[in-house]
XYZ file of C-alpha atoms in Angstrom:
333
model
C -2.473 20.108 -15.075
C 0.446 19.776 -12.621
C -0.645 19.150 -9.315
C 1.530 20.306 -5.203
C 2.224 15.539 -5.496
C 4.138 16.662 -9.123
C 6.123 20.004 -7.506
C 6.714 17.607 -4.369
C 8.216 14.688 -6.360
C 10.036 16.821 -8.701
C 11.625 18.776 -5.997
C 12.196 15.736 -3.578
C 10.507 17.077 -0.910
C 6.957 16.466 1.457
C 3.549 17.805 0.570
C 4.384 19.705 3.717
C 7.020 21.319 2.361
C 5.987 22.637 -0.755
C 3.113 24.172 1.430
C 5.286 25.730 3.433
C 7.633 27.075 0.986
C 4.274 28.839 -0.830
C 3.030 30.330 2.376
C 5.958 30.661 4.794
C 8.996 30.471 3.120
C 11.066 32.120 5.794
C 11.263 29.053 7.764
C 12.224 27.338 4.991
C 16.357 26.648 4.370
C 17.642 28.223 1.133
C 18.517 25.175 -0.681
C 15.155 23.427 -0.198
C 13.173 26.604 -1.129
C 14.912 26.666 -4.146
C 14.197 23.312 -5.410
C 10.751 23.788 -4.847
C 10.375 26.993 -6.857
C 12.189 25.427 -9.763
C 9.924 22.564 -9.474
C 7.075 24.939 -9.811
C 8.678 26.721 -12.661
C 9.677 23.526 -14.354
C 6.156 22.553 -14.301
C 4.315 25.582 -14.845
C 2.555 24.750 -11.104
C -0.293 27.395 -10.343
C -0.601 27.742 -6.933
C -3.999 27.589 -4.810
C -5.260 31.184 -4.800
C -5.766 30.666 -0.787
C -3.099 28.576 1.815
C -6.132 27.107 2.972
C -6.679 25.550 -0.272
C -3.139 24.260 -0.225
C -3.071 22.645 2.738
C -6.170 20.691 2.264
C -3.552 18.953 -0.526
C -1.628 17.960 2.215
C -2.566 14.488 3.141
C -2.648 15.068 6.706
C -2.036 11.693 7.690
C 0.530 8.791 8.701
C 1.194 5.314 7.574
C 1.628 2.622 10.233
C 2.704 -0.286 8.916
C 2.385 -3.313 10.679
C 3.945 -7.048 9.589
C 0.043 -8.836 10.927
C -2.526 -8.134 13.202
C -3.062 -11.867 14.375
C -1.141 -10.838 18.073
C -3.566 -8.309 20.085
C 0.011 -6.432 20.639
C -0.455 -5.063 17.607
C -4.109 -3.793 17.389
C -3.019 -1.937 21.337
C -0.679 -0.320 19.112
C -2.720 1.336 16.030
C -5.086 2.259 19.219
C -2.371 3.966 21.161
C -0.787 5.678 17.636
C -4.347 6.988 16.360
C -4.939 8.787 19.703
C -1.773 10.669 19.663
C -1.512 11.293 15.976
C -5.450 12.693 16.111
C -4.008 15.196 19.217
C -1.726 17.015 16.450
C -4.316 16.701 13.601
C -3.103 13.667 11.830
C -4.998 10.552 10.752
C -3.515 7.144 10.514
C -3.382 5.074 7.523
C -2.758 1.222 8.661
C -1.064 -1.208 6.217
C -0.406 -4.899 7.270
C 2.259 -6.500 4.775
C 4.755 -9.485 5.958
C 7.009 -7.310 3.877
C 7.516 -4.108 5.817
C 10.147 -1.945 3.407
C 6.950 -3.128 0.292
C 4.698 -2.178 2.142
C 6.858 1.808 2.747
C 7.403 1.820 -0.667
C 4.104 1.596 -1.806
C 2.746 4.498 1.030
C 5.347 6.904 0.151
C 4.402 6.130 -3.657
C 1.085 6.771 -3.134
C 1.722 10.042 -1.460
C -1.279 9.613 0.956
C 0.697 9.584 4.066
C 3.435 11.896 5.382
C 5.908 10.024 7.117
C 5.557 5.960 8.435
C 5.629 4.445 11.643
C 6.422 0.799 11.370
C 7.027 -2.586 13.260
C 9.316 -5.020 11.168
C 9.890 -8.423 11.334
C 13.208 -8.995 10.222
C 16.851 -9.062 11.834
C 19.089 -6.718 10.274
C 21.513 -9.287 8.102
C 24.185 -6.394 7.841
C 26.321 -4.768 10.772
C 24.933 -1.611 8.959
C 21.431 -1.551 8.234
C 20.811 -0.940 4.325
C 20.174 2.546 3.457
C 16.512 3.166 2.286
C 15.226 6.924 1.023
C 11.851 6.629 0.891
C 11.875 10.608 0.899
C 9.160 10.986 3.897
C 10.137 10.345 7.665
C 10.435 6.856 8.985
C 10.469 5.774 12.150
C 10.224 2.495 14.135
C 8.741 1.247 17.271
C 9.025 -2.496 18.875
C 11.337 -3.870 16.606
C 14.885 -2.592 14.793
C 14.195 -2.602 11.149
C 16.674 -3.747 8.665
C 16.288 -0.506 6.817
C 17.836 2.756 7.969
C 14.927 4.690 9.553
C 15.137 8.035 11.975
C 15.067 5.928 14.760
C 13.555 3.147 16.656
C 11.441 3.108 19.837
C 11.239 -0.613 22.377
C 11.091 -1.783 25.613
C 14.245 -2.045 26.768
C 14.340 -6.064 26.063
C 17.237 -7.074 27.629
C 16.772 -6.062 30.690
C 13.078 -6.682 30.764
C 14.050 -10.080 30.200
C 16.839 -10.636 32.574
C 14.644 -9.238 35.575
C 11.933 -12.039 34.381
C 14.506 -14.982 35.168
C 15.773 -13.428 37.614
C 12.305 -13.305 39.325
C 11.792 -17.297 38.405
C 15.001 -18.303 40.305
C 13.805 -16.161 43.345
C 10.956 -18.423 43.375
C 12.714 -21.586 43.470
C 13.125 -22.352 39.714
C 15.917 -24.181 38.931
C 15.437 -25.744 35.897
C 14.435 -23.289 33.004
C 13.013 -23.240 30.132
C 13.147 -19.922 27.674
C 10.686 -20.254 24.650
C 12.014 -17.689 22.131
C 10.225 -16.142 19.481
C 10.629 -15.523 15.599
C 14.422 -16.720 15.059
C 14.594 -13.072 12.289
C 13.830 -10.833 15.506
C 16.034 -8.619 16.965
C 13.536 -8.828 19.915
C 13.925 -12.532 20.024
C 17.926 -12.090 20.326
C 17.472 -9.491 22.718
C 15.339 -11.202 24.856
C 16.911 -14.823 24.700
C 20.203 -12.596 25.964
C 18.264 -11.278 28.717
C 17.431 -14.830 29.619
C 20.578 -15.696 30.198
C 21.609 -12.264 31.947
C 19.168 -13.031 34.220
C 20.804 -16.338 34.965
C 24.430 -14.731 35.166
C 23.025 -11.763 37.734
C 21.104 -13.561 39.593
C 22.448 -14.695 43.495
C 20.304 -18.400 42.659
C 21.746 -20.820 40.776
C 20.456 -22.402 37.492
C 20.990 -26.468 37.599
C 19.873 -26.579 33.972
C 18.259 -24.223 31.006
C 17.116 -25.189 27.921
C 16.031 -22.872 24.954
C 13.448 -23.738 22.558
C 12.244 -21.626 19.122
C 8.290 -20.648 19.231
C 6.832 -18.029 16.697
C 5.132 -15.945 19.369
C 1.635 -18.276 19.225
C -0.234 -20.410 21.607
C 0.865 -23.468 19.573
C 4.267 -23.096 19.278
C 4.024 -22.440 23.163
C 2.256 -25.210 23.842
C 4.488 -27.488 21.260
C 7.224 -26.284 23.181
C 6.275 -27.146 26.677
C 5.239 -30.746 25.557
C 8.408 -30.993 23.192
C 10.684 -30.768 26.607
C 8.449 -32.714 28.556
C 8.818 -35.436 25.902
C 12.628 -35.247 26.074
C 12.405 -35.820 30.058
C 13.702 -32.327 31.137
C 12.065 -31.350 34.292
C 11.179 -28.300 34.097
C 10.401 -26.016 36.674
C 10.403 -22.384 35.353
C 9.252 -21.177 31.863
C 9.975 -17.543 30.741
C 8.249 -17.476 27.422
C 9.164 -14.577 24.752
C 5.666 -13.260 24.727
C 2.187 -13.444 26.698
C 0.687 -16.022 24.032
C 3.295 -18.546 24.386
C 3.082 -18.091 27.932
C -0.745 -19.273 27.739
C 0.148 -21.917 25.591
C 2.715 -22.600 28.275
C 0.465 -23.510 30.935
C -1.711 -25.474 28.840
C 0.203 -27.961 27.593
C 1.264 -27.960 31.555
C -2.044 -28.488 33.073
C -2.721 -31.292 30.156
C 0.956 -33.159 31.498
C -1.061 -33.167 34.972
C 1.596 -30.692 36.416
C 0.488 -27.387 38.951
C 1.074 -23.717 37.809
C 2.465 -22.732 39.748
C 3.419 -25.099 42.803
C 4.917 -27.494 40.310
C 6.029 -24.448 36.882
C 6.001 -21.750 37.223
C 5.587 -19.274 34.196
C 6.369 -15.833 33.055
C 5.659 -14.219 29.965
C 6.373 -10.669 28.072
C 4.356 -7.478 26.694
C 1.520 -7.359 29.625
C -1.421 -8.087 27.398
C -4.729 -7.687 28.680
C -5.775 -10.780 28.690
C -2.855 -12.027 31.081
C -5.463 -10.420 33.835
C -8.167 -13.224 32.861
C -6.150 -16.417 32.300
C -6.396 -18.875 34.977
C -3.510 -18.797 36.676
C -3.314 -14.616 35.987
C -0.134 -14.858 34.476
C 3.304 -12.778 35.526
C 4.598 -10.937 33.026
C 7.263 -8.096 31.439
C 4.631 -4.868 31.088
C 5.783 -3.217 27.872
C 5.026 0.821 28.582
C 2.903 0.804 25.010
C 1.716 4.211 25.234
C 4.978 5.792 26.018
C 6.834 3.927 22.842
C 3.758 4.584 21.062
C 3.827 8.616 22.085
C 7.466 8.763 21.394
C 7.504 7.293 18.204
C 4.584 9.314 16.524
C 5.562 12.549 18.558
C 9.229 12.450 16.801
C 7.537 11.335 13.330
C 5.258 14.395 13.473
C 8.046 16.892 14.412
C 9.818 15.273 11.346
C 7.196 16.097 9.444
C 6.064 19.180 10.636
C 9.800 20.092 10.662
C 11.288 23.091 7.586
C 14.249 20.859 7.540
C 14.336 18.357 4.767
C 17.863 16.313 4.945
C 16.775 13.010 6.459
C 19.348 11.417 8.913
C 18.734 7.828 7.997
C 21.174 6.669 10.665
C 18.790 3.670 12.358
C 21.499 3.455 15.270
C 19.396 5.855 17.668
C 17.447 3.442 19.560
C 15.640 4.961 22.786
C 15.243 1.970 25.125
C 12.213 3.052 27.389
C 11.959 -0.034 30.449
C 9.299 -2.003 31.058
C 7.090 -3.821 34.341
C 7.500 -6.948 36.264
C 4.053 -7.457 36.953
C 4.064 -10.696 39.597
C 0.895 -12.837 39.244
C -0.518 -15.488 40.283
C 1.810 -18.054 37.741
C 4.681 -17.628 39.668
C 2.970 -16.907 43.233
C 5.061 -19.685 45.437
């Protein structure tokens, strides 16, 4: 027996919109209500006998796909997007996969979601993203996919991380030291460009800089501070891509014998938690989570909850929402 999945398929369309085009199909456009009701003629569909029954087909819920869960970033995340998505009735289904555009596929195969939020991990290779119909809403947040999506939500990285460098040549810095993340990041680009914004804005002068490739962990934070050190670069401010390399930052620091922050001092980026407890409380780039976080499930669920069916898929609207200097005790000269 055909089931509302087989009319939805068949017609190219949401579980959402078949329901709607059974129960309210004045809000639906002409074209779309069409292909549904061939669908259901095509298959010989029997609708529920109630709209209540119908709608409990729906799946009522969202993907969010995430590329790990091994940086607390991304747990503060699925928090922030199952509180908003349960304000407008939704559930969220949570799928970690180091292959984001698998791991859509397989949720908009499964038809248990209605539209994806999702955090990539890969640079786009093309000057236009690759054009991906996954025939549900996507969105992004954090991160610019590679994949055409409806759009992407971030801190504004650039600037977050020019205003960072900035702040360790106000201090005194004058020899810095930028630990970038993942090299296939658009937020490691972004940032590492802020770095040296920073440098270019700023009224203090830079004697020397060095940049050095982490992977957004303690270790390659730490492996980065003692690589330098090792090399004979004296270092006197670190801006690290991200909170955990920051940590790592100041260990490999107070196991050299130097002070954080009379002799380093060391910034970080996202505002996790846990920069609050470290010892030195470590400055940092606040990322405003639950404002990305609202955005970007607010503007999937209108998607979905939308009669119109044509799906941009243009990826170039990216809403750049700015982050926090939060000044701790690491840079406190």
């Amino acid at each position: 027996m055909p089931t509302v999945h087989d009319v939805a398929k068949l017609a190219g369309v949401s579980l959402a919109t078949v329901s709607r085009t059974l129960n309210e199909p004045d809000i639906v456009k002409e074209e779309t209500r069409k292909r549904v009701l061939a669908a259901v003629e095509a298959l010989n569909f029997v609708p529920a006998s109630s709209a209540r029954a119908l709608r409990k087909a729906r799946a009522c819920s969202i993907g969010l796909v995430l590329p790990q869960l091994s940086n607390p970033f991304f747990p503060s995340l699925i928090e922030a997007a199952s509180i908003e998505a349960e304000k407008r009735g939704y559930s969220v289904l949570v799928r970690v996969d180091d292959d984001p555009l698998r791991a859509c596929h397989y949720l908009a195969r499964s038809g248990a979601v209605e539209g994806i939020a999702l955090v990539d991990q890969r640079l786009p290779r093309l000057v236009v993203p690759h054009k991906v119909d996954l025939g549900i809403p996507v969105v992004a947040f954090d991160r610019t996919p590679s994949f055409t999506v409806e759009s992407t939500y971030q801190v504004d990285n650039v600037h977050g991380a020019s205003i960072v460098t900035q702040h360790l040549l106000e201090v005194g810095a004058t020899r810095l030291l930028h630990i970038s993340g993942l090299q296939d990041l658009d937020v490691t680009v972004k940032r590492t460009q802020g770095f040296y914004d920073g440098i270019a804005q700023s009224s203090q002068t830079a004697q020397e800089t060095r940049v050095v490739s982490g992977d957004f962990t303690f270790d390659s934070g730490f492996a980065a501070v003692e690589q330098v050190l090792a090399d004979g670069f004296a270092v006197d401010g670190i801006f690290a891509a991200n909170d955990l390399m920051a940590v790592g930052a100041i260990r490999a620091l107070i196991k050299s014998g130097r002070r954080v922050p009379e002799d380093v001092v060391v910034a970080g980026f996202d505002g996790l938690s846990l920069t609050k407890f470290v010892s030195p409380t470590l400055t940092t780039l606040e990322q405003p989570v639950e404002q990305i976080v609202n955005a970007t499930v607010t503007h999937l669920l209108d998607l979905v909850d939308s009669p119109r069916q044509e799906i941009r898929l243009s990826s170039h609207d990216i809403v750049r929402i700015p982050g926090t200097l939060i000044k701790r005790q690491s840079t406190n000269r």
